[in-house]
């Protein structure tokens, strides 16, 4: 569907061998040669203009006989993976004290959308009220699995034992929705919901029954804003045509101070992860086609630091990790 792909710039598919997983402890790995992504001769009839479909081909030499293999575009992260992870947090006697879970809503198929609240319990109610909030979401586009690996790494850090993690919990209230579109994840959609709609273009919709997860997400944020300031909203995604990790933000054109402040968070990420995060690839603008996205809608609601964070499906073009495919550890260690 897209005219270009990272497969034309060195990206390789992922291969999983059941035999190697059991006997050699080898999981998903990059595999394949002679990789080509190109326009084919099949014309698209559902849109206007002279448009065609695209094909991906590659050569695979299987390492074993009598084995079962799986291919993937990126490292899988399923709804079951999320539920298992959340159950481990809930059953942990220490982490469950400052990481609370509840159901935000149910999807069209009846699946649960979870929201986590991560913060240190406060003895002083006044101190609790003074905490500012950070809102983090992921997997509104179900096929963009790098978002879940980034989210898992972030959650691991926030509920960890480090002094910095404790300071963050003491200072802020983190509201986290780790999977906004579980229906799409379960049925294997790449971008859409069970109804075939892009949820990240419908944050302005008032059709609560059609888009329950994004409508409840917006309602949650409105409620939080009535109680405390939200200093950061960040929606995690994966990107299929660009290398590195980068951010899409908004821009206060007529306020130079706010315009500068909107660039501070991406600039810090670039300093902390110079071989993964590209500040040069960040863009700060509000396009008409993106007015229904979470990033733009939350910014218009008054959250100045409102971002979409994009992580490549491939790897880095910078520093020590140049020409290197990202692993799940790379995604998890970014934030």
PDB file of C-alpha atoms in Angstrom, residues 41-318:
ATOM      1  CA  UNK A  41       0.721  -4.955 -11.420  1.00  0.00           C
ATOM      2  CA  UNK A  42      -2.472  -5.282  -9.352  1.00  0.00           C
ATOM      3  CA  UNK A  43      -4.473  -2.089  -9.618  1.00  0.00           C
ATOM      4  CA  UNK A  44      -6.358  -0.763  -6.577  1.00  0.00           C
ATOM      5  CA  UNK A  45     -10.030  -0.336  -7.382  1.00  0.00           C
ATOM      6  CA  UNK A  46     -11.286   1.051  -4.059  1.00  0.00           C
ATOM      7  CA  UNK A  47      -9.735   4.529  -4.429  1.00  0.00           C
ATOM      8  CA  UNK A  48      -9.517   7.203  -7.092  1.00  0.00           C
ATOM      9  CA  UNK A  49      -6.505   7.588  -9.344  1.00  0.00           C
ATOM     10  CA  UNK A  50      -3.972   5.239 -10.891  1.00  0.00           C
ATOM     11  CA  UNK A  51      -2.899   3.344  -7.760  1.00  0.00           C
ATOM     12  CA  UNK A  52      -1.373  -0.112  -7.367  1.00  0.00           C
ATOM     13  CA  UNK A  53      -0.647  -2.629  -4.623  1.00  0.00           C
ATOM     14  CA  UNK A  54       2.888  -3.472  -3.477  1.00  0.00           C
ATOM     15  CA  UNK A  55       4.654  -6.771  -2.898  1.00  0.00           C
ATOM     16  CA  UNK A  56       7.361  -7.952  -0.516  1.00  0.00           C
ATOM     17  CA  UNK A  57       9.542 -10.882  -1.572  1.00  0.00           C
ATOM     18  CA  UNK A  58      12.577 -12.507  -0.013  1.00  0.00           C
ATOM     19  CA  UNK A  59      14.566 -15.733  -0.057  1.00  0.00           C
ATOM     20  CA  UNK A  60      14.595 -17.879   3.070  1.00  0.00           C
ATOM     21  CA  UNK A  61      16.877 -20.835   3.755  1.00  0.00           C
ATOM     22  CA  UNK A  62      15.398 -22.691   6.715  1.00  0.00           C
ATOM     23  CA  UNK A  63      18.009 -23.761   9.268  1.00  0.00           C
ATOM     24  CA  UNK A  64      16.375 -27.090  10.207  1.00  0.00           C
ATOM     25  CA  UNK A  65      14.310 -29.877   8.652  1.00  0.00           C
ATOM     26  CA  UNK A  66      11.105 -31.172  10.230  1.00  0.00           C
ATOM     27  CA  UNK A  67      10.527 -27.881  12.038  1.00  0.00           C
ATOM     28  CA  UNK A  68       7.719 -25.348  12.334  1.00  0.00           C
ATOM     29  CA  UNK A  69       8.521 -21.730  11.444  1.00  0.00           C
ATOM     30  CA  UNK A  70       6.836 -18.367  11.821  1.00  0.00           C
ATOM     31  CA  UNK A  71       7.520 -15.043  10.122  1.00  0.00           C
ATOM     32  CA  UNK A  72       6.807 -11.587  11.537  1.00  0.00           C
ATOM     33  CA  UNK A  73       7.150  -7.963  10.493  1.00  0.00           C
ATOM     34  CA  UNK A  74       8.317  -7.002  13.989  1.00  0.00           C
ATOM     35  CA  UNK A  75       8.652  -8.656  17.406  1.00  0.00           C
ATOM     36  CA  UNK A  76       5.123  -9.771  18.421  1.00  0.00           C
ATOM     37  CA  UNK A  77       3.474  -8.470  21.568  1.00  0.00           C
ATOM     38  CA  UNK A  78      -0.011  -9.858  22.060  1.00  0.00           C
ATOM     39  CA  UNK A  79      -2.985  -9.035  24.245  1.00  0.00           C
ATOM     40  CA  UNK A  80      -2.224 -12.226  26.185  1.00  0.00           C
ATOM     41  CA  UNK A  81       1.332 -10.958  26.750  1.00  0.00           C
ATOM     42  CA  UNK A  82      -0.086  -7.771  28.214  1.00  0.00           C
ATOM     43  CA  UNK A  83      -2.532  -9.618  30.464  1.00  0.00           C
ATOM     44  CA  UNK A  84       0.228 -11.874  31.791  1.00  0.00           C
ATOM     45  CA  UNK A  85       2.425  -8.872  32.479  1.00  0.00           C
ATOM     46  CA  UNK A  86      -0.341  -6.974  34.276  1.00  0.00           C
ATOM     47  CA  UNK A  87      -1.153 -10.058  36.350  1.00  0.00           C
ATOM     48  CA  UNK A  88       2.481 -10.258  37.475  1.00  0.00           C
ATOM     49  CA  UNK A  89       2.309  -6.617  38.603  1.00  0.00           C
ATOM     50  CA  UNK A  90      -0.974  -7.185  40.395  1.00  0.00           C
ATOM     51  CA  UNK A  91       0.350 -10.245  42.240  1.00  0.00           C
ATOM     52  CA  UNK A  92       3.582  -8.561  43.319  1.00  0.00           C
ATOM     53  CA  UNK A  93       3.223  -7.541  46.999  1.00  0.00           C
ATOM     54  CA  UNK A  94       5.568  -4.569  46.624  1.00  0.00           C
ATOM     55  CA  UNK A  95       4.787  -3.162  43.192  1.00  0.00           C
ATOM     56  CA  UNK A  96       1.024  -3.519  43.628  1.00  0.00           C
ATOM     57  CA  UNK A  97       1.189  -0.928  46.432  1.00  0.00           C
ATOM     58  CA  UNK A  98       2.064   1.884  44.022  1.00  0.00           C
ATOM     59  CA  UNK A  99       0.779   0.423  40.727  1.00  0.00           C
ATOM     60  CA  UNK A 100      -3.007   0.167  40.699  1.00  0.00           C
ATOM     61  CA  UNK A 101      -5.020  -1.331  37.843  1.00  0.00           C
ATOM     62  CA  UNK A 102      -8.581  -0.880  36.740  1.00  0.00           C
ATOM     63  CA  UNK A 103     -10.662  -1.400  33.623  1.00  0.00           C
ATOM     64  CA  UNK A 104     -11.084   1.786  31.596  1.00  0.00           C
ATOM     65  CA  UNK A 105     -13.754   0.320  29.305  1.00  0.00           C
ATOM     66  CA  UNK A 106     -14.686  -2.608  27.100  1.00  0.00           C
ATOM     67  CA  UNK A 107     -14.088  -2.694  23.364  1.00  0.00           C
ATOM     68  CA  UNK A 108     -16.619  -3.498  20.632  1.00  0.00           C
ATOM     69  CA  UNK A 109     -15.732  -7.177  21.061  1.00  0.00           C
ATOM     70  CA  UNK A 110     -15.968  -6.979  24.836  1.00  0.00           C
ATOM     71  CA  UNK A 111     -12.229  -7.044  25.518  1.00  0.00           C
ATOM     72  CA  UNK A 112     -10.884  -5.084  28.467  1.00  0.00           C
ATOM     73  CA  UNK A 113      -8.919  -1.856  28.081  1.00  0.00           C
ATOM     74  CA  UNK A 114      -6.782  -1.370  31.171  1.00  0.00           C
ATOM     75  CA  UNK A 115      -5.521   1.817  32.786  1.00  0.00           C
ATOM     76  CA  UNK A 116      -2.730   1.838  35.368  1.00  0.00           C
ATOM     77  CA  UNK A 117      -2.094   4.476  38.014  1.00  0.00           C
ATOM     78  CA  UNK A 118       1.525   4.556  39.188  1.00  0.00           C
ATOM     79  CA  UNK A 119       2.459   6.833  42.082  1.00  0.00           C
ATOM     80  CA  UNK A 120       3.744   6.601  45.643  1.00  0.00           C
ATOM     81  CA  UNK A 121       1.007   6.493  48.296  1.00  0.00           C
ATOM     82  CA  UNK A 122       0.851   9.847  50.100  1.00  0.00           C
ATOM     83  CA  UNK A 123       0.186  10.200  53.810  1.00  0.00           C
ATOM     84  CA  UNK A 124      -0.485  13.898  53.307  1.00  0.00           C
ATOM     85  CA  UNK A 125      -3.574  14.453  51.090  1.00  0.00           C
ATOM     86  CA  UNK A 126      -2.343  17.937  50.198  1.00  0.00           C
ATOM     87  CA  UNK A 127       0.895  16.500  48.822  1.00  0.00           C
ATOM     88  CA  UNK A 128      -1.065  13.997  46.757  1.00  0.00           C
ATOM     89  CA  UNK A 129      -3.169  16.772  45.206  1.00  0.00           C
ATOM     90  CA  UNK A 130      -0.068  18.790  44.321  1.00  0.00           C
ATOM     91  CA  UNK A 131       1.382  16.035  42.124  1.00  0.00           C
ATOM     92  CA  UNK A 132       1.275  16.693  38.408  1.00  0.00           C
ATOM     93  CA  UNK A 133       0.267  13.965  35.971  1.00  0.00           C
ATOM     94  CA  UNK A 134       1.888  12.179  33.039  1.00  0.00           C
ATOM     95  CA  UNK A 135      -0.370  10.311  30.581  1.00  0.00           C
ATOM     96  CA  UNK A 136       1.057   7.524  28.397  1.00  0.00           C
ATOM     97  CA  UNK A 137      -0.774   5.387  25.824  1.00  0.00           C
ATOM     98  CA  UNK A 138       0.176   2.746  23.241  1.00  0.00           C
ATOM     99  CA  UNK A 139      -1.067   0.355  20.544  1.00  0.00           C
ATOM    100  CA  UNK A 140      -3.871   2.467  19.124  1.00  0.00           C
ATOM    101  CA  UNK A 141      -2.458   1.040  15.876  1.00  0.00           C
ATOM    102  CA  UNK A 142      -2.408  -2.710  16.614  1.00  0.00           C
ATOM    103  CA  UNK A 143       0.346  -3.708  14.197  1.00  0.00           C
ATOM    104  CA  UNK A 144       2.891  -1.287  15.654  1.00  0.00           C
ATOM    105  CA  UNK A 145       4.415  -3.656  18.209  1.00  0.00           C
ATOM    106  CA  UNK A 146       7.496  -1.493  18.968  1.00  0.00           C
ATOM    107  CA  UNK A 147       5.064   0.670  20.957  1.00  0.00           C
ATOM    108  CA  UNK A 148       4.329  -2.206  23.347  1.00  0.00           C
ATOM    109  CA  UNK A 149       8.004  -3.022  23.864  1.00  0.00           C
ATOM    110  CA  UNK A 150       8.708   0.644  24.647  1.00  0.00           C
ATOM    111  CA  UNK A 151       5.738   0.666  27.001  1.00  0.00           C
ATOM    112  CA  UNK A 152       6.904  -2.501  28.763  1.00  0.00           C
ATOM    113  CA  UNK A 153      10.371  -1.026  29.290  1.00  0.00           C
ATOM    114  CA  UNK A 154       8.867   2.164  30.644  1.00  0.00           C
ATOM    115  CA  UNK A 155       6.575   0.291  33.041  1.00  0.00           C
ATOM    116  CA  UNK A 156       9.440  -1.905  34.227  1.00  0.00           C
ATOM    117  CA  UNK A 157      11.400   1.239  35.028  1.00  0.00           C
ATOM    118  CA  UNK A 158       8.565   3.108  36.745  1.00  0.00           C
ATOM    119  CA  UNK A 159       7.769   0.192  39.070  1.00  0.00           C
ATOM    120  CA  UNK A 160      11.443  -0.597  39.630  1.00  0.00           C
ATOM    121  CA  UNK A 161      13.594  -0.220  42.731  1.00  0.00           C
ATOM    122  CA  UNK A 162      15.957   2.509  41.518  1.00  0.00           C
ATOM    123  CA  UNK A 163      16.205   5.841  43.325  1.00  0.00           C
ATOM    124  CA  UNK A 164      15.177   7.664  40.138  1.00  0.00           C
ATOM    125  CA  UNK A 165      12.046   5.520  39.751  1.00  0.00           C
ATOM    126  CA  UNK A 166      11.096   6.221  43.367  1.00  0.00           C
ATOM    127  CA  UNK A 167      11.642   9.944  42.819  1.00  0.00           C
ATOM    128  CA  UNK A 168       9.353   9.862  39.783  1.00  0.00           C
ATOM    129  CA  UNK A 169       6.645   8.056  41.752  1.00  0.00           C
ATOM    130  CA  UNK A 170       7.007  10.527  44.612  1.00  0.00           C
ATOM    131  CA  UNK A 171       6.751  13.506  42.255  1.00  0.00           C
ATOM    132  CA  UNK A 172       4.186  12.527  39.619  1.00  0.00           C
ATOM    133  CA  UNK A 173       1.021  10.529  39.015  1.00  0.00           C
ATOM    134  CA  UNK A 174       1.417   8.311  35.945  1.00  0.00           C
ATOM    135  CA  UNK A 175      -1.737   7.294  34.087  1.00  0.00           C
ATOM    136  CA  UNK A 176      -0.946   4.545  31.588  1.00  0.00           C
ATOM    137  CA  UNK A 177      -3.141   2.854  28.981  1.00  0.00           C
ATOM    138  CA  UNK A 178      -0.833   0.155  27.585  1.00  0.00           C
ATOM    139  CA  UNK A 179      -3.123  -1.128  24.802  1.00  0.00           C
ATOM    140  CA  UNK A 180      -5.852   1.081  23.330  1.00  0.00           C
ATOM    141  CA  UNK A 181      -6.896  -1.277  20.545  1.00  0.00           C
ATOM    142  CA  UNK A 182      -6.902  -4.869  21.850  1.00  0.00           C
ATOM    143  CA  UNK A 183      -9.545  -5.905  19.295  1.00  0.00           C
ATOM    144  CA  UNK A 184      -7.210  -5.012  16.440  1.00  0.00           C
ATOM    145  CA  UNK A 185      -4.307  -6.748  18.161  1.00  0.00           C
ATOM    146  CA  UNK A 186      -6.302  -9.959  18.672  1.00  0.00           C
ATOM    147  CA  UNK A 187      -7.637 -10.240  15.098  1.00  0.00           C
ATOM    148  CA  UNK A 188      -4.319  -9.237  13.534  1.00  0.00           C
ATOM    149  CA  UNK A 189      -5.180  -5.831  12.080  1.00  0.00           C
ATOM    150  CA  UNK A 190      -2.277  -3.556  11.247  1.00  0.00           C
ATOM    151  CA  UNK A 191      -3.855  -0.140  11.698  1.00  0.00           C
ATOM    152  CA  UNK A 192      -7.606  -0.379  12.274  1.00  0.00           C
ATOM    153  CA  UNK A 193     -10.122  -1.338  14.917  1.00  0.00           C
ATOM    154  CA  UNK A 194     -12.569  -4.235  14.690  1.00  0.00           C
ATOM    155  CA  UNK A 195     -14.879  -1.877  12.778  1.00  0.00           C
ATOM    156  CA  UNK A 196     -12.171  -1.127  10.219  1.00  0.00           C
ATOM    157  CA  UNK A 197     -11.580   2.424  11.469  1.00  0.00           C
ATOM    158  CA  UNK A 198      -8.341   4.170  12.422  1.00  0.00           C
ATOM    159  CA  UNK A 199      -8.916   5.030  16.084  1.00  0.00           C
ATOM    160  CA  UNK A 200      -6.137   7.613  15.987  1.00  0.00           C
ATOM    161  CA  UNK A 201      -8.204   9.754  13.633  1.00  0.00           C
ATOM    162  CA  UNK A 202     -11.298   9.712  15.840  1.00  0.00           C
ATOM    163  CA  UNK A 203     -10.383  11.444  19.109  1.00  0.00           C
ATOM    164  CA  UNK A 204     -12.792  14.229  18.141  1.00  0.00           C
ATOM    165  CA  UNK A 205     -15.658  11.805  17.597  1.00  0.00           C
ATOM    166  CA  UNK A 206     -18.641  11.894  19.955  1.00  0.00           C
ATOM    167  CA  UNK A 207     -19.619   8.335  18.968  1.00  0.00           C
ATOM    168  CA  UNK A 208     -18.721   6.724  22.262  1.00  0.00           C
ATOM    169  CA  UNK A 209     -20.166   3.335  21.314  1.00  0.00           C
ATOM    170  CA  UNK A 210     -18.205   3.226  18.040  1.00  0.00           C
ATOM    171  CA  UNK A 211     -14.831   4.222  19.480  1.00  0.00           C
ATOM    172  CA  UNK A 212     -15.031   3.317  23.176  1.00  0.00           C
ATOM    173  CA  UNK A 213     -11.327   3.198  24.015  1.00  0.00           C
ATOM    174  CA  UNK A 214     -10.360   6.597  22.600  1.00  0.00           C
ATOM    175  CA  UNK A 215     -13.547   8.230  23.910  1.00  0.00           C
ATOM    176  CA  UNK A 216     -12.913   6.904  27.419  1.00  0.00           C
ATOM    177  CA  UNK A 217      -9.254   7.903  27.136  1.00  0.00           C
ATOM    178  CA  UNK A 218     -10.302  11.464  26.337  1.00  0.00           C
ATOM    179  CA  UNK A 219     -12.843  11.458  29.184  1.00  0.00           C
ATOM    180  CA  UNK A 220     -10.168  10.193  31.588  1.00  0.00           C
ATOM    181  CA  UNK A 221      -7.800  12.978  30.589  1.00  0.00           C
ATOM    182  CA  UNK A 222     -10.521  15.610  31.030  1.00  0.00           C
ATOM    183  CA  UNK A 223     -11.170  14.268  34.528  1.00  0.00           C
ATOM    184  CA  UNK A 224      -7.464  14.328  35.395  1.00  0.00           C
ATOM    185  CA  UNK A 225      -7.185  17.929  34.170  1.00  0.00           C
ATOM    186  CA  UNK A 226      -9.930  18.923  36.619  1.00  0.00           C
ATOM    187  CA  UNK A 227      -7.826  17.537  39.475  1.00  0.00           C
ATOM    188  CA  UNK A 228      -4.233  18.356  38.533  1.00  0.00           C
ATOM    189  CA  UNK A 229      -1.935  19.643  35.773  1.00  0.00           C
ATOM    190  CA  UNK A 230      -0.867  17.235  33.052  1.00  0.00           C
ATOM    191  CA  UNK A 231       2.722  18.039  32.104  1.00  0.00           C
ATOM    192  CA  UNK A 232       3.102  15.366  29.420  1.00  0.00           C
ATOM    193  CA  UNK A 233       0.930  13.269  27.101  1.00  0.00           C
ATOM    194  CA  UNK A 234       2.751  10.769  24.901  1.00  0.00           C
ATOM    195  CA  UNK A 235       1.209   8.197  22.547  1.00  0.00           C
ATOM    196  CA  UNK A 236       3.630   5.427  21.481  1.00  0.00           C
ATOM    197  CA  UNK A 237       3.756   4.153  17.889  1.00  0.00           C
ATOM    198  CA  UNK A 238       5.891   2.262  15.377  1.00  0.00           C
ATOM    199  CA  UNK A 239       7.069   3.652  12.021  1.00  0.00           C
ATOM    200  CA  UNK A 240       7.505   1.624   8.821  1.00  0.00           C
ATOM    201  CA  UNK A 241       9.409   4.064   6.589  1.00  0.00           C
ATOM    202  CA  UNK A 242      11.903   5.927   8.774  1.00  0.00           C
ATOM    203  CA  UNK A 243      14.861   4.834  10.876  1.00  0.00           C
ATOM    204  CA  UNK A 244      15.515   5.709  14.533  1.00  0.00           C
ATOM    205  CA  UNK A 245      13.107   6.941  17.197  1.00  0.00           C
ATOM    206  CA  UNK A 246      11.593  10.420  16.945  1.00  0.00           C
ATOM    207  CA  UNK A 247       8.656  12.543  17.992  1.00  0.00           C
ATOM    208  CA  UNK A 248       5.783  14.370  16.337  1.00  0.00           C
ATOM    209  CA  UNK A 249       4.707  17.370  18.368  1.00  0.00           C
ATOM    210  CA  UNK A 250       2.578  20.471  17.969  1.00  0.00           C
ATOM    211  CA  UNK A 251       3.666  24.089  17.683  1.00  0.00           C
ATOM    212  CA  UNK A 252       2.622  27.335  19.304  1.00  0.00           C
ATOM    213  CA  UNK A 253       3.518  29.565  16.375  1.00  0.00           C
ATOM    214  CA  UNK A 254       2.596  32.815  18.080  1.00  0.00           C
ATOM    215  CA  UNK A 255       4.232  32.134  21.461  1.00  0.00           C
ATOM    216  CA  UNK A 256       8.034  31.755  21.186  1.00  0.00           C
ATOM    217  CA  UNK A 257       8.412  30.681  24.818  1.00  0.00           C
ATOM    218  CA  UNK A 258       5.901  27.827  24.502  1.00  0.00           C
ATOM    219  CA  UNK A 259       7.304  26.977  21.087  1.00  0.00           C
ATOM    220  CA  UNK A 260      10.717  26.450  22.693  1.00  0.00           C
ATOM    221  CA  UNK A 261       9.345  24.529  25.686  1.00  0.00           C
ATOM    222  CA  UNK A 262       7.553  22.092  23.381  1.00  0.00           C
ATOM    223  CA  UNK A 263      10.965  20.987  22.098  1.00  0.00           C
ATOM    224  CA  UNK A 264      12.638  20.385  25.474  1.00  0.00           C
ATOM    225  CA  UNK A 265      11.393  16.820  26.067  1.00  0.00           C
ATOM    226  CA  UNK A 266      12.493  15.542  22.604  1.00  0.00           C
ATOM    227  CA  UNK A 267      15.826  17.335  23.025  1.00  0.00           C
ATOM    228  CA  UNK A 268      16.421  15.565  26.360  1.00  0.00           C
ATOM    229  CA  UNK A 269      15.612  12.187  24.776  1.00  0.00           C
ATOM    230  CA  UNK A 270      18.166  12.893  22.068  1.00  0.00           C
ATOM    231  CA  UNK A 271      20.826  13.670  24.690  1.00  0.00           C
ATOM    232  CA  UNK A 272      19.990  10.533  26.699  1.00  0.00           C
ATOM    233  CA  UNK A 273      19.898   8.160  23.692  1.00  0.00           C
ATOM    234  CA  UNK A 274      21.954   9.775  20.896  1.00  0.00           C
ATOM    235  CA  UNK A 275      22.379   6.480  19.026  1.00  0.00           C
ATOM    236  CA  UNK A 276      18.621   5.793  18.953  1.00  0.00           C
ATOM    237  CA  UNK A 277      16.676   9.049  19.185  1.00  0.00           C
ATOM    238  CA  UNK A 278      16.926  11.551  16.329  1.00  0.00           C
ATOM    239  CA  UNK A 279      15.966  15.118  17.182  1.00  0.00           C
ATOM    240  CA  UNK A 280      16.495  16.077  13.527  1.00  0.00           C
ATOM    241  CA  UNK A 281      13.696  13.692  12.531  1.00  0.00           C
ATOM    242  CA  UNK A 282      11.193  15.309  14.925  1.00  0.00           C
ATOM    243  CA  UNK A 283       8.443  17.481  13.461  1.00  0.00           C
ATOM    244  CA  UNK A 284       6.327  20.072  15.245  1.00  0.00           C
ATOM    245  CA  UNK A 285       3.200  21.044  13.355  1.00  0.00           C
ATOM    246  CA  UNK A 286      -0.537  20.441  13.164  1.00  0.00           C
ATOM    247  CA  UNK A 287      -1.630  19.100   9.785  1.00  0.00           C
ATOM    248  CA  UNK A 288      -5.289  19.098   8.846  1.00  0.00           C
ATOM    249  CA  UNK A 289      -5.164  15.342   8.236  1.00  0.00           C
ATOM    250  CA  UNK A 290      -3.931  14.804  11.812  1.00  0.00           C
ATOM    251  CA  UNK A 291      -6.495  16.955  13.622  1.00  0.00           C
ATOM    252  CA  UNK A 292      -8.295  13.863  14.952  1.00  0.00           C
ATOM    253  CA  UNK A 293      -5.175  12.283  16.489  1.00  0.00           C
ATOM    254  CA  UNK A 294      -4.632  11.970  20.211  1.00  0.00           C
ATOM    255  CA  UNK A 295      -1.598  14.236  20.043  1.00  0.00           C
ATOM    256  CA  UNK A 296      -3.413  17.155  18.434  1.00  0.00           C
ATOM    257  CA  UNK A 297      -6.653  16.795  20.399  1.00  0.00           C
ATOM    258  CA  UNK A 298      -4.835  16.695  23.766  1.00  0.00           C
ATOM    259  CA  UNK A 299      -2.755  19.705  22.741  1.00  0.00           C
ATOM    260  CA  UNK A 300      -5.910  21.604  21.840  1.00  0.00           C
ATOM    261  CA  UNK A 301      -7.340  20.647  25.239  1.00  0.00           C
ATOM    262  CA  UNK A 302      -4.439  22.457  26.877  1.00  0.00           C
ATOM    263  CA  UNK A 303      -1.613  19.911  27.285  1.00  0.00           C
ATOM    264  CA  UNK A 304       1.384  21.780  25.906  1.00  0.00           C
ATOM    265  CA  UNK A 305       3.743  18.788  25.855  1.00  0.00           C
ATOM    266  CA  UNK A 306       1.580  16.517  23.709  1.00  0.00           C
ATOM    267  CA  UNK A 307       3.503  14.044  21.559  1.00  0.00           C
ATOM    268  CA  UNK A 308       3.399  11.025  19.298  1.00  0.00           C
ATOM    269  CA  UNK A 309       6.564   8.978  19.758  1.00  0.00           C
ATOM    270  CA  UNK A 310       7.526   6.882  16.743  1.00  0.00           C
ATOM    271  CA  UNK A 311       9.965   3.956  16.932  1.00  0.00           C
ATOM    272  CA  UNK A 312      11.242   2.451  13.710  1.00  0.00           C
ATOM    273  CA  UNK A 313      10.459  -1.146  12.811  1.00  0.00           C
ATOM    274  CA  UNK A 314      14.077  -1.426  11.684  1.00  0.00           C
ATOM    275  CA  UNK A 315      16.951   0.200  13.579  1.00  0.00           C
ATOM    276  CA  UNK A 316      19.307   3.133  13.903  1.00  0.00           C
ATOM    277  CA  UNK A 317      21.254   5.192  11.395  1.00  0.00           C
ATOM    278  CA  UNK A 318      23.293   6.963  14.087  1.00  0.00           C
TER     279      UNK A 318
END
